mmCIF file of C-alpha atoms and ligand atoms in Angstrom:
data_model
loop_
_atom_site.group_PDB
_atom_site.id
_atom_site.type_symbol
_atom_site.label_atom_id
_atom_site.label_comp_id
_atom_site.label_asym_id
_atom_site.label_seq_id
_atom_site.Cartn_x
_atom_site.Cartn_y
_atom_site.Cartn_z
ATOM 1 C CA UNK A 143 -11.993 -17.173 -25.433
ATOM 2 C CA UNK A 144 -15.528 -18.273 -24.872
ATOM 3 C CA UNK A 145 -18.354 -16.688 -26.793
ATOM 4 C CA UNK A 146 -20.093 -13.573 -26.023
ATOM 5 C CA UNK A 147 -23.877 -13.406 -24.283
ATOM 6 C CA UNK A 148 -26.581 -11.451 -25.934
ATOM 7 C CA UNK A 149 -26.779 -7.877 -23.532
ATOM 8 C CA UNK A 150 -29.742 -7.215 -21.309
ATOM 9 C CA UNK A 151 -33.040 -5.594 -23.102
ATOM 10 C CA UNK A 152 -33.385 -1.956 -22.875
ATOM 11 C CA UNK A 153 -35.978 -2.006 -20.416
ATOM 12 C CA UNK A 154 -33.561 -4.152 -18.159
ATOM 13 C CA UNK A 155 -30.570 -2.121 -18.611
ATOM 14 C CA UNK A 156 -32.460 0.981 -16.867
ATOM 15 C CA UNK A 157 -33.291 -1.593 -13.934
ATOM 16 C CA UNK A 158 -29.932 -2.980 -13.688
ATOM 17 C CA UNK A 159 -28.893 0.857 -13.283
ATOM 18 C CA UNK A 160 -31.465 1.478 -10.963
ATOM 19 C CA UNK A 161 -30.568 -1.178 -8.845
ATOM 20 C CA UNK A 162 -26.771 -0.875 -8.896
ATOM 21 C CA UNK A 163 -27.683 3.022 -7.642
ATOM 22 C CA UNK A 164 -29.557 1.460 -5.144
ATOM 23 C CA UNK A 165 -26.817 -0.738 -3.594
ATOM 24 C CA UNK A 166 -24.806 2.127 -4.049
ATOM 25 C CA UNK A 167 -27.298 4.283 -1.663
ATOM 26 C CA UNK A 168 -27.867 1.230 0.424
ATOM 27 C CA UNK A 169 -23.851 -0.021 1.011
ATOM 28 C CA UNK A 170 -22.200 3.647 1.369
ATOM 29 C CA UNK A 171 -22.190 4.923 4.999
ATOM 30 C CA UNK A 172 -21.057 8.105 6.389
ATOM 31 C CA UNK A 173 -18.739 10.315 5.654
ATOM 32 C CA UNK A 174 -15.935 10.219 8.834
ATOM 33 C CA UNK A 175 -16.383 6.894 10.025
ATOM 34 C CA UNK A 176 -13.285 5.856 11.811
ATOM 35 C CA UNK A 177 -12.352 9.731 12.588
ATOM 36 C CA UNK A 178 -13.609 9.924 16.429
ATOM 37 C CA UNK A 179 -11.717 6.571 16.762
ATOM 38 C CA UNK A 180 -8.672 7.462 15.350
ATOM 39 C CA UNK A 181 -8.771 11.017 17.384
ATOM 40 C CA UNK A 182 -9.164 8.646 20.513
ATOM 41 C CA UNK A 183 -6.763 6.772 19.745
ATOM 42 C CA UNK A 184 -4.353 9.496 18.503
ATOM 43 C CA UNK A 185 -4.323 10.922 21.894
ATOM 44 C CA UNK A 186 -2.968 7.753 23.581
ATOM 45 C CA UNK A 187 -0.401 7.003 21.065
ATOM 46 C CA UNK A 188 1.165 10.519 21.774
ATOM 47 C CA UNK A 189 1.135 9.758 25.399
ATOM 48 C CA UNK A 190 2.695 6.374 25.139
ATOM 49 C CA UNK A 191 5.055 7.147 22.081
ATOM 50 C CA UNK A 192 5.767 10.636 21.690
ATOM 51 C CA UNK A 193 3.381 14.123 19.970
ATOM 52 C CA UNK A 194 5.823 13.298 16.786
ATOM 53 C CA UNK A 195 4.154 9.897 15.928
ATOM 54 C CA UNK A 196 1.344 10.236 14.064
ATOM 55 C CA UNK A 197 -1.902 8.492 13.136
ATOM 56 C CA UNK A 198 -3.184 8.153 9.820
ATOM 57 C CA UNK A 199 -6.630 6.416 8.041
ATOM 58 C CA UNK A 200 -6.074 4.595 4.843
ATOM 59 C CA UNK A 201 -8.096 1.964 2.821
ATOM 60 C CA UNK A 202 -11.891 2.365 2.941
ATOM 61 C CA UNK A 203 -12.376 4.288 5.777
ATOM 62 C CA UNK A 204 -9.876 7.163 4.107
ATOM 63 C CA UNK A 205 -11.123 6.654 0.518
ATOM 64 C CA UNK A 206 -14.504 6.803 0.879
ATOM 65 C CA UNK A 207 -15.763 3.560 -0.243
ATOM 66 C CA UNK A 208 -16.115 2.078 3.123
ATOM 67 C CA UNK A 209 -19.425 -0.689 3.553
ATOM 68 C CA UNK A 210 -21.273 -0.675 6.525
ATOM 69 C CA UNK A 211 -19.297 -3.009 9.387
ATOM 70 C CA UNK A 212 -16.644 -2.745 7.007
ATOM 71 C CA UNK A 213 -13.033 -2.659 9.211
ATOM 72 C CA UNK A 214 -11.166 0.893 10.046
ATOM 73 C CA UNK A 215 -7.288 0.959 8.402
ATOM 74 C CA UNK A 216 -4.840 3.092 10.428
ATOM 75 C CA UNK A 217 -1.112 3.487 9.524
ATOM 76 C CA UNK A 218 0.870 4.315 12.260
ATOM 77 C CA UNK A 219 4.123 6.430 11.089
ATOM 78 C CA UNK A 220 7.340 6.312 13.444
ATOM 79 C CA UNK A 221 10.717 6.595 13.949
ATOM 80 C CA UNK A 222 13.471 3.912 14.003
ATOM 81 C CA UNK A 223 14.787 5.423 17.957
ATOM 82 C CA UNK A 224 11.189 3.093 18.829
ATOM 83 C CA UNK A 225 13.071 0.493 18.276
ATOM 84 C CA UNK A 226 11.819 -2.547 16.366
ATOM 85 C CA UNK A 227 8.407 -2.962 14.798
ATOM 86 C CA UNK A 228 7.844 -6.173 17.261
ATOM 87 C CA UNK A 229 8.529 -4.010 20.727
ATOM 88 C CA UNK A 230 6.107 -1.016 18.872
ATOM 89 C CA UNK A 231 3.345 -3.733 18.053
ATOM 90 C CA UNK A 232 3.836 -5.315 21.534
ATOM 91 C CA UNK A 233 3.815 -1.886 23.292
ATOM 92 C CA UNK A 234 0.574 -0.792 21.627
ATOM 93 C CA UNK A 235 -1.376 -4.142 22.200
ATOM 94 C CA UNK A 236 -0.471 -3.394 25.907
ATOM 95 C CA UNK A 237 -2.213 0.255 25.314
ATOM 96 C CA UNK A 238 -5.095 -0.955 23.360
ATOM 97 C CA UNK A 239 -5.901 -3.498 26.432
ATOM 98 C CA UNK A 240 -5.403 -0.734 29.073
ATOM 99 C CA UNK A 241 -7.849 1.379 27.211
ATOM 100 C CA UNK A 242 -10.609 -1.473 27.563
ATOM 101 C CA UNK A 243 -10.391 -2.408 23.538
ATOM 102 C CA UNK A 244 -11.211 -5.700 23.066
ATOM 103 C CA UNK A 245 -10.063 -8.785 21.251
ATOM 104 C CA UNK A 246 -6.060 -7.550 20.875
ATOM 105 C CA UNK A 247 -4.081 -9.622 18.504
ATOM 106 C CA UNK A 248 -0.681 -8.572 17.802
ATOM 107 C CA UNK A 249 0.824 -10.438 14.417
ATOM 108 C CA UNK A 250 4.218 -9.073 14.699
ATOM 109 C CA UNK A 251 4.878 -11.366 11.826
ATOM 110 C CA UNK A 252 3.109 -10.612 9.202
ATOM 111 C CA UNK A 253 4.475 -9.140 5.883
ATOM 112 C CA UNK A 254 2.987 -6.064 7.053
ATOM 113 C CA UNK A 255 3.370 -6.123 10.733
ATOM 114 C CA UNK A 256 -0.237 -5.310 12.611
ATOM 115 C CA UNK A 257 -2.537 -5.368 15.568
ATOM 116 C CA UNK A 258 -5.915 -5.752 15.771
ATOM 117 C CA UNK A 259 -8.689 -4.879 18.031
ATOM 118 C CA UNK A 260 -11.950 -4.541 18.189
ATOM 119 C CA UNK A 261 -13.916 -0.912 19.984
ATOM 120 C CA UNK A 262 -16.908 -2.757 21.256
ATOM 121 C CA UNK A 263 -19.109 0.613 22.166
ATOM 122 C CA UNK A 264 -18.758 1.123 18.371
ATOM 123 C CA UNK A 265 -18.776 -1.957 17.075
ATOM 124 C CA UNK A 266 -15.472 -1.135 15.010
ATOM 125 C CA UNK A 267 -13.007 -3.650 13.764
ATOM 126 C CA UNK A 268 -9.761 -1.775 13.244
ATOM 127 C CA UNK A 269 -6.153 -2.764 12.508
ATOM 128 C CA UNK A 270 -3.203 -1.012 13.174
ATOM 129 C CA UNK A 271 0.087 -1.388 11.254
ATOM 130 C CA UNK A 272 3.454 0.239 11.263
ATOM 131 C CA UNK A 273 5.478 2.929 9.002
ATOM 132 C CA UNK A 274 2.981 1.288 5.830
ATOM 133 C CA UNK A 275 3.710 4.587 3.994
ATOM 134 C CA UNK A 276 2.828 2.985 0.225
ATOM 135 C CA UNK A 277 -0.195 2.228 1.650
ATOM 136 C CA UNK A 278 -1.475 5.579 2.435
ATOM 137 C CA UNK A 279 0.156 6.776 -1.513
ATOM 138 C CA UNK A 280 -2.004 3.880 -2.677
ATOM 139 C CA UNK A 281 -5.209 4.918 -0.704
ATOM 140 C CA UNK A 282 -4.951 8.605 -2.260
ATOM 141 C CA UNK A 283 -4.072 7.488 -5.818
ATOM 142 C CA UNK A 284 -7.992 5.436 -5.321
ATOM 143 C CA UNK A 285 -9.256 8.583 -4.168
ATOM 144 C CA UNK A 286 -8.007 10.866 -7.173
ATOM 145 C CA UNK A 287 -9.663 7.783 -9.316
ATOM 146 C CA UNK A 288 -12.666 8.311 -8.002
ATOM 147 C CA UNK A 289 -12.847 11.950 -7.989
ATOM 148 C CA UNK A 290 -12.229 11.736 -11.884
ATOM 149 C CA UNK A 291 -15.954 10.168 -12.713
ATOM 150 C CA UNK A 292 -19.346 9.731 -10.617
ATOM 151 C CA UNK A 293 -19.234 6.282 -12.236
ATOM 152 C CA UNK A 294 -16.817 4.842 -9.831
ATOM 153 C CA UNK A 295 -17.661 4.655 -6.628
ATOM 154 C CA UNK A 296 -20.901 3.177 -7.512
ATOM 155 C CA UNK A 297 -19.425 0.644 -9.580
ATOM 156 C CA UNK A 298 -16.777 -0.397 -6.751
ATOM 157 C CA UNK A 299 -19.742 -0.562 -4.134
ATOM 158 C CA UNK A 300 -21.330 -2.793 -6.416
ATOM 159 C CA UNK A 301 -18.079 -5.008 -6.995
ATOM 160 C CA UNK A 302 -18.126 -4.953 -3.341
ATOM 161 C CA UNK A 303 -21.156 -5.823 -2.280
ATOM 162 C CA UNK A 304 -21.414 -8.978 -4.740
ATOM 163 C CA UNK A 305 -17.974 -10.223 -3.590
ATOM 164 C CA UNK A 306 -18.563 -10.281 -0.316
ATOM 165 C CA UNK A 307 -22.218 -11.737 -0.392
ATOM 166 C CA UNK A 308 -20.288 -14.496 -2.572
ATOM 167 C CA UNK A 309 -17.677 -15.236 -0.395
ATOM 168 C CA UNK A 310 -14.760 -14.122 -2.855
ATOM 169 C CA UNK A 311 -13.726 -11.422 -1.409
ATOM 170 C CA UNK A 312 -11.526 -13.351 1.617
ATOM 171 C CA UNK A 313 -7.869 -13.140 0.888
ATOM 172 C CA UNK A 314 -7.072 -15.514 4.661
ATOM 173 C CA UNK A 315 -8.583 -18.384 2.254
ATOM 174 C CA UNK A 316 -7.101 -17.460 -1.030
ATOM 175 C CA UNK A 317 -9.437 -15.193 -2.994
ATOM 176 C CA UNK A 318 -9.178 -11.680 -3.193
ATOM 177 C CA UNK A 319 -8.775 -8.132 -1.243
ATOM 178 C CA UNK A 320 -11.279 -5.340 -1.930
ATOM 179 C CA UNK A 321 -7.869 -3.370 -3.114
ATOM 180 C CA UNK A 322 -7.498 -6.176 -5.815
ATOM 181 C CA UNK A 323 -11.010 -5.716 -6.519
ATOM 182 C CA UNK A 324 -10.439 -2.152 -6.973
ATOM 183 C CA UNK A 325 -7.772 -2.416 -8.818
ATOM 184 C CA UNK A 326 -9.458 -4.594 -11.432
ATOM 185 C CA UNK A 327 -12.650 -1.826 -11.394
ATOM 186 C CA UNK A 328 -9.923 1.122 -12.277
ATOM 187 C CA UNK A 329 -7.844 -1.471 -15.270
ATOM 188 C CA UNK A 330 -11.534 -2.036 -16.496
ATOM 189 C CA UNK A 331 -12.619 1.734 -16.860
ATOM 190 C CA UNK A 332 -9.864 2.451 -18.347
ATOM 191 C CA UNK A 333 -10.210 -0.278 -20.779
ATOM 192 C CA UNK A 334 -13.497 1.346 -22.028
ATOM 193 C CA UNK A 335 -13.255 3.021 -25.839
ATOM 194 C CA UNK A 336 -13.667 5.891 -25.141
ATOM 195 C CA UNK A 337 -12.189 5.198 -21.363
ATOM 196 C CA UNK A 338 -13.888 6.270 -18.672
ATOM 197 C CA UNK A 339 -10.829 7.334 -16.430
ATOM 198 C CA UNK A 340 -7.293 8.185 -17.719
ATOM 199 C CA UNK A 341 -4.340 6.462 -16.490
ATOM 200 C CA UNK A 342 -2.577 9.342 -13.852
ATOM 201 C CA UNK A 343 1.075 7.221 -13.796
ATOM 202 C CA UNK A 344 1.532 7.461 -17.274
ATOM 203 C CA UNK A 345 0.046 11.310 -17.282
ATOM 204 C CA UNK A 346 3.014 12.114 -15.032
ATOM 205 C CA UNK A 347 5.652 11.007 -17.412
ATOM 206 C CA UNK A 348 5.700 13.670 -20.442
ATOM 207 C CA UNK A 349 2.799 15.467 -22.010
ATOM 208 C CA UNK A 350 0.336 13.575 -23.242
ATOM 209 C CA UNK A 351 -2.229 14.704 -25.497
ATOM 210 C CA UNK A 352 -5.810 13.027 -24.731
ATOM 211 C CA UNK A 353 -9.010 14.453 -27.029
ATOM 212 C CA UNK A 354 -6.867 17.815 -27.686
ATOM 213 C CA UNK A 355 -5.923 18.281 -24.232
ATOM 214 C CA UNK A 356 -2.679 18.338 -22.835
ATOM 215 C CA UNK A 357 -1.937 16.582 -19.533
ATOM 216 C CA UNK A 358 1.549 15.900 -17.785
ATOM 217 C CA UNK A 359 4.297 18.068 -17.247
ATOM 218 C CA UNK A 360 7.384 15.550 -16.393
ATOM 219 C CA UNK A 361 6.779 15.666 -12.698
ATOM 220 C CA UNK A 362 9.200 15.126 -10.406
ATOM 221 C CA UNK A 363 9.677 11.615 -9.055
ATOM 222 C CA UNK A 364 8.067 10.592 -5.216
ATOM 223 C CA UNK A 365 10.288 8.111 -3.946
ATOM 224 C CA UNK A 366 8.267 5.740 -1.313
ATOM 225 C CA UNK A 367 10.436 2.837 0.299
ATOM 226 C CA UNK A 368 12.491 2.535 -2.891
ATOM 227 C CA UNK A 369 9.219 2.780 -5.075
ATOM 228 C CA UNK A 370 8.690 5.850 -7.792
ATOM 229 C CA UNK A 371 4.560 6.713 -6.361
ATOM 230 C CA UNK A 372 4.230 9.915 -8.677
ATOM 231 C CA UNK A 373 1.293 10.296 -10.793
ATOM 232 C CA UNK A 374 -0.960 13.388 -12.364
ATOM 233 C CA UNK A 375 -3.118 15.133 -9.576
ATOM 234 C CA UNK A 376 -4.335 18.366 -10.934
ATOM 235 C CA UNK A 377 -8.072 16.773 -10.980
ATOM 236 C CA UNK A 378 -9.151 20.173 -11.885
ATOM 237 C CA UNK A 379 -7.912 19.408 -14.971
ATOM 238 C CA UNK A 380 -9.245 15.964 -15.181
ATOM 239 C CA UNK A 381 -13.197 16.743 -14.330
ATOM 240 C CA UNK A 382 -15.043 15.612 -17.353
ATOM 241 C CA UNK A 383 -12.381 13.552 -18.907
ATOM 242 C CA UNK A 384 -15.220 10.595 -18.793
ATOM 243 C CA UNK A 385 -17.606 12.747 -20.613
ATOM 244 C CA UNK A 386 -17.122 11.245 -24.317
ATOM 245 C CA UNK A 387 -18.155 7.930 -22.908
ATOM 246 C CA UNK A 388 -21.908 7.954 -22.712
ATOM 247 C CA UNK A 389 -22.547 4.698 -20.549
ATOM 248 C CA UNK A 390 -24.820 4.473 -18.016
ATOM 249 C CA UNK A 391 -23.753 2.564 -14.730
ATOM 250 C CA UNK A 392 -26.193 -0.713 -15.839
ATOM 251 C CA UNK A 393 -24.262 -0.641 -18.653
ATOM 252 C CA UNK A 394 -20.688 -0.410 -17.125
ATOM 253 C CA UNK A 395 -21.814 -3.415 -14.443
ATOM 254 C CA UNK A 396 -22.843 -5.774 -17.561
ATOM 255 C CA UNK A 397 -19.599 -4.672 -18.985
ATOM 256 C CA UNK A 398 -17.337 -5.251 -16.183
ATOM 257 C CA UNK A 399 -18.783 -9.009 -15.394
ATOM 258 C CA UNK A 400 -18.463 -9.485 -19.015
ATOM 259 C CA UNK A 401 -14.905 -8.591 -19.374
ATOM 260 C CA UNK A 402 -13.950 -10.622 -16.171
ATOM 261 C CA UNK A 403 -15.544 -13.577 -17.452
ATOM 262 C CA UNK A 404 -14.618 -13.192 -21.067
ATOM 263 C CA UNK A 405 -12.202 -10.722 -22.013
ATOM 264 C CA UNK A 406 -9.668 -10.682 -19.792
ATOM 265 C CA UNK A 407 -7.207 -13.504 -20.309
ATOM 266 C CA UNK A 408 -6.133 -15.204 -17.113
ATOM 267 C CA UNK A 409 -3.202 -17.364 -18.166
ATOM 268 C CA UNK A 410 -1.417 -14.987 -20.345
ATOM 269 C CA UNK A 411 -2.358 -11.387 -18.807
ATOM 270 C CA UNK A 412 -1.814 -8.948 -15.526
ATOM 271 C CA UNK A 413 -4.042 -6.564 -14.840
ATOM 272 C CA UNK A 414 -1.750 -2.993 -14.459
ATOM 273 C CA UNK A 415 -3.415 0.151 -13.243
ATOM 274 C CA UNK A 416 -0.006 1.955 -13.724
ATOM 275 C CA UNK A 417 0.435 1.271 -17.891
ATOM 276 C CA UNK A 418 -3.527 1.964 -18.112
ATOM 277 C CA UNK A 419 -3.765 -1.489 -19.848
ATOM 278 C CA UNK A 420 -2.903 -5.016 -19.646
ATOM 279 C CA UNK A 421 0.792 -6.395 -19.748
ATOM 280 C CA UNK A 422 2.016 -9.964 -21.049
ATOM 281 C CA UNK A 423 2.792 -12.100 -17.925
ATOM 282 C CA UNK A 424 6.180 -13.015 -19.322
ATOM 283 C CA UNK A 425 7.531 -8.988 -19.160
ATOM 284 C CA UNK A 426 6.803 -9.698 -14.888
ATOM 285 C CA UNK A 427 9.336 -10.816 -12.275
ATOM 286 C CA UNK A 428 7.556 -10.824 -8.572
ATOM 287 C CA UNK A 429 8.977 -10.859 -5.426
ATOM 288 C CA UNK A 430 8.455 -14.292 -3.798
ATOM 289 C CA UNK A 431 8.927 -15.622 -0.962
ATOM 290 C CA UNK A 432 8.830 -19.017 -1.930
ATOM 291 C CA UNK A 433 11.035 -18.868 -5.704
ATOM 292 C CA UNK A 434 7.290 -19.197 -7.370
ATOM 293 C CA UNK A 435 7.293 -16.647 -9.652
ATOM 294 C CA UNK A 436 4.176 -18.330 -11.726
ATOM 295 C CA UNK A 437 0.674 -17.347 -10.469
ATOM 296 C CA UNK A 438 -2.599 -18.087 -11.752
ATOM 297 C CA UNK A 439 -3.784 -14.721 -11.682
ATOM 298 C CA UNK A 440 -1.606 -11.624 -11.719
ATOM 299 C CA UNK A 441 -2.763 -7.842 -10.683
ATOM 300 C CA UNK A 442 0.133 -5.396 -10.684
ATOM 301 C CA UNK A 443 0.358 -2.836 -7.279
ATOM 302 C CA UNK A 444 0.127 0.560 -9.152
ATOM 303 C CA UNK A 445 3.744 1.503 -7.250
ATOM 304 C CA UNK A 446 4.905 -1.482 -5.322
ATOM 305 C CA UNK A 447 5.232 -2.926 -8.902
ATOM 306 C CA UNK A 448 7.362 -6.512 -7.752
ATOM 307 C CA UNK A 449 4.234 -7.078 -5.950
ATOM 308 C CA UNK A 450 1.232 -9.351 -7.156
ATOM 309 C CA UNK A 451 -2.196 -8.298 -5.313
ATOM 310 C CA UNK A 452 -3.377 -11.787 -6.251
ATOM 311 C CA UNK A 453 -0.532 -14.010 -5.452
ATOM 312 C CA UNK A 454 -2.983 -15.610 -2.695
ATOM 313 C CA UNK A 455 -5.104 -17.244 -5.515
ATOM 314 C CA UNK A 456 -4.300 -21.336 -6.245
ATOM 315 C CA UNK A 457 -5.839 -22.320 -9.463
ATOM 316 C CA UNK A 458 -8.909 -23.719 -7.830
ATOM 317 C CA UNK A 459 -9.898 -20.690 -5.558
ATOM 318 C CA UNK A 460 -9.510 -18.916 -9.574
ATOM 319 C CA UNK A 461 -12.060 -21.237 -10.778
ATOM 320 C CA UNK A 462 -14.162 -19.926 -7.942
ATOM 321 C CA UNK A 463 -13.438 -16.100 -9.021
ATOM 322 C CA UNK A 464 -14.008 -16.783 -12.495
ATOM 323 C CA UNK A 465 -17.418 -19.252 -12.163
ATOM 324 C CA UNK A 466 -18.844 -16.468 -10.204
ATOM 325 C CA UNK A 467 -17.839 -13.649 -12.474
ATOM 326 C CA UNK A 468 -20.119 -15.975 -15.436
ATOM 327 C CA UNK A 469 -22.959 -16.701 -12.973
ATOM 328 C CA UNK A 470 -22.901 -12.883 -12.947
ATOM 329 C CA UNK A 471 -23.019 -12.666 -16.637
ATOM 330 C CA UNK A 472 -25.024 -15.052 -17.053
ATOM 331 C CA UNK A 473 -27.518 -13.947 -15.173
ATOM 332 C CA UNK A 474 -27.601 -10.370 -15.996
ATOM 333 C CA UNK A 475 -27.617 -11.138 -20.277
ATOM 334 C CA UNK A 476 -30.703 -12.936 -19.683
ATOM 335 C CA UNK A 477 -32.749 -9.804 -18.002
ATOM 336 C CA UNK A 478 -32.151 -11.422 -14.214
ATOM 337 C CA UNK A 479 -32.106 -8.629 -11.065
ATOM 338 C CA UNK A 480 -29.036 -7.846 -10.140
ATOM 339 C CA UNK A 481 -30.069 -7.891 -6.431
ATOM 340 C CA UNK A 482 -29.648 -11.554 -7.554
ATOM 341 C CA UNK A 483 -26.490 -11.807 -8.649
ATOM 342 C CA UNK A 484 -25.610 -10.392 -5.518
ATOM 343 C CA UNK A 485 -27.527 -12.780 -3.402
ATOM 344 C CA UNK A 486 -25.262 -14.076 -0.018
ATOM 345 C CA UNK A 487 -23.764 -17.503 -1.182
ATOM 346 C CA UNK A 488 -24.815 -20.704 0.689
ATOM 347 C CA UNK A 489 -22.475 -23.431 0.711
ATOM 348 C CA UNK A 490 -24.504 -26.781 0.070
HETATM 349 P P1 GTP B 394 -12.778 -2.994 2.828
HETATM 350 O O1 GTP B 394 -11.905 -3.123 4.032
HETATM 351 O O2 GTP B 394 -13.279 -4.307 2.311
HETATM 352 O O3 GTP B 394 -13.866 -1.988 2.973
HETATM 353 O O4 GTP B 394 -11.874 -2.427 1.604
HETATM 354 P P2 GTP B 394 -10.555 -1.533 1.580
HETATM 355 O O5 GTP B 394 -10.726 -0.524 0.488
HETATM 356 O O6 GTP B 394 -10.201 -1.022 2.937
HETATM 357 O O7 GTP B 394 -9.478 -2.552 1.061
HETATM 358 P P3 GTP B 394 -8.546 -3.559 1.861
HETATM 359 O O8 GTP B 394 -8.999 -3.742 3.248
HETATM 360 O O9 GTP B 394 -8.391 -4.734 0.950
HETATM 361 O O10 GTP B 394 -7.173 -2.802 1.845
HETATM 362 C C1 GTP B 394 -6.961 -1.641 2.604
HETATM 363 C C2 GTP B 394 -5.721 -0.935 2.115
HETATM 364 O O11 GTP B 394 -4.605 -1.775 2.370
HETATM 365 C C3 GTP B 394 -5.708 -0.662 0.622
HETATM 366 O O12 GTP B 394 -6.287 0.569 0.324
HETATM 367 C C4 GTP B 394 -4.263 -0.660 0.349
HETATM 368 O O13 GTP B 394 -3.771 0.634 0.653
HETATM 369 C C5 GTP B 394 -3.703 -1.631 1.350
HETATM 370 N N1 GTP B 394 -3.513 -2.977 0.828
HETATM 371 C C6 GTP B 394 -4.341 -4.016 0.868
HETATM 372 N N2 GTP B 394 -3.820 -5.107 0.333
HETATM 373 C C7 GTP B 394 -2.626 -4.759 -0.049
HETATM 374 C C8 GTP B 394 -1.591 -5.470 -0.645
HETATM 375 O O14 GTP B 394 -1.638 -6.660 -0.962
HETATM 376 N N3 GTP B 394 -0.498 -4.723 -0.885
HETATM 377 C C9 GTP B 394 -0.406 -3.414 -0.565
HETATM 378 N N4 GTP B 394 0.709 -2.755 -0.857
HETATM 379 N N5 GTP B 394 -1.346 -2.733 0.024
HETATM 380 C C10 GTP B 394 -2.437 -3.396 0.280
HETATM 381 MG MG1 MG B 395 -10.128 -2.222 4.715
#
């Protein structure tokens, strides 16, 4: 492990909060984007399909931590009498273009079957994929996260915001999804001493005592596509649980470049929201779909747990990941802006 950098001055740490509140302010947009689309669109899927099949929002859009242009998620849930998920992608392109949506791409196959289109009066990017019922689990466990502490959501728009301007944030070209960025923001808080969010799979296997407090009462199991999804959701019994850590959100953004670039050790290490801290990557088998079971970087799916978020990454797209997470460290230990760090990258 490389050496640590000296942290940013006192005087800097209360700008680099200040300005990751800003970005925050800046990035977040409103409330129920996607809604009026997805009530538009509801009503023509029940006219096509049937009143049974049902819509539903997950990802940003349903989470709350959508950016502004950012693309609208929906999860269509239906019945195997539709026949199969080709003829249902097929049959909704063909709705999508008699509805005047425009640039309809149907990827029937895809790992997660989808089609794509584009509501030009709103300028909305939106996907559509079929019977993706983890996905929706996965969206809502997010949620809960960031329901626990107010530290979150700034810190993911932040995470964000700097992957995109960088250009790492692009899993078609092998770097990474916002999910596996999200992912890596929950494993970090979690990481903190004291932790800044609790770790809601293992709180729903036995009581656990945390800081005198009891959490977990054996739950029963919520079986998704073969995959246990239940975790602890009484978040009125989780508000505060961040309140023995005292950092302020400059403090957690130094931190979080810092472990990224430092702590976290790539070659022997997965980064597992579900166990609440990191597992060796020899205790992993993955599903592949090539017999390559060895990836350069490894982030657990909190239930789809076979499943690597960051299989896409080759070693040199990692280099990429990991150059920019110490150009972000770099920059912020020696009292740079963090509007900086999070400057659009220009290709030379
Ligand atoms: P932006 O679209 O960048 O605003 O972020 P987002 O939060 O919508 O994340 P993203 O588009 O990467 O993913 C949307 C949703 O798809 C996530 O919330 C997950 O539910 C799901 N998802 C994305 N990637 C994967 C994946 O590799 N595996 C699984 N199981 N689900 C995924
Ligand atoms: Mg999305």
């Amino acid at each position: 492990q490389r050496p640590l950098l000296p942290p940013p001055s006192r005087d800097h740490y209360r700008d680099l909060n200040d300005h990751a509140y800003d970005i925050f302010e800046k990035s977040k947009c409103e409330e129920n984007r996607g809604r009026t689309l997805l009530s538009r669109l509801q009503s023509m899927v029940s006219k096509t399909f049937s009143h049974t099949v049902k819509l539903h929002l997950f990802g940003s859009s349903a989470n709350g931590m959508s950016l502004k242009g950012g693309d609208i998620d929906i999860c269509m849930l239906i019945d195997d009498s539709f026949g199969d998920t080709d003829i249902v992608i097929e049959k909704l392109a063909t709705m999508l273009k008699q509805n005047h949506f425009t640039k309809v791409l149907a990827i029937p196959s895809a790992r997660v079957p989808i089609v794509k289109f584009k509501d030009q009066v709103h300028n909305l990017s939106c996907d559509i994929c079929i019977n993706n019922k983890l996905a929706i689990y996965n969206t809502r466990l997010v949620e809960d996260y960031s329901c626990i502490d107010d530290r979150m959501r700034p810190l993911v728009y932040v995470v964000k915001r700097w992957a995109k301007r960088r250009k790492i944030n692009e899993p078609f070209t092998g770097t990474l999804s916002s999910y596996a960025y999200i992912n890596m923001v929950i494993s970090f808080l979690q990481s903190r001493e004291p932790p800044v969010l609790p770790c809601l799979q293992q709180l729903a296997f036995g009581a656990t005592s945390i800081n005198g407090k009891v959490y977990g009462d054996n739950l029963a199991d919520v079986t998704v596509d073969g995959y246990n999804c239940k975790y602890y959701n009484d978040l009125h019994n989780l508000t505060g649980f961040g309140k023995h850590n005292k950092e302020t959100l400059g403090e957690l953004v130094f931190a979080f470049f810092e472990y990224y670039a430092r702590r976290f050790n790539y070659v022997t290490d997965v980064v597992s929201i579900r166990t609440g801290h990191t597992l060796p990557k020899t205790s992993k088998t993955w599903e592949s779909i090539n017999k390559k079971s060895h990836y350069y970087f490894s982030i657990e799916d909190p239930f789809e747990i076979t499943h690597n978020l960051a299989r896409v990454v080759k070693r040199s797209h990692l280099t990429m990941i990991i150059s920019e997470f110490n150009r972000a460290y770099k920059i912020l230990s020696r009292n740079g802006n963090l509007h900086i760090v999070c400057r659009e990258f220009i290709h030379d």
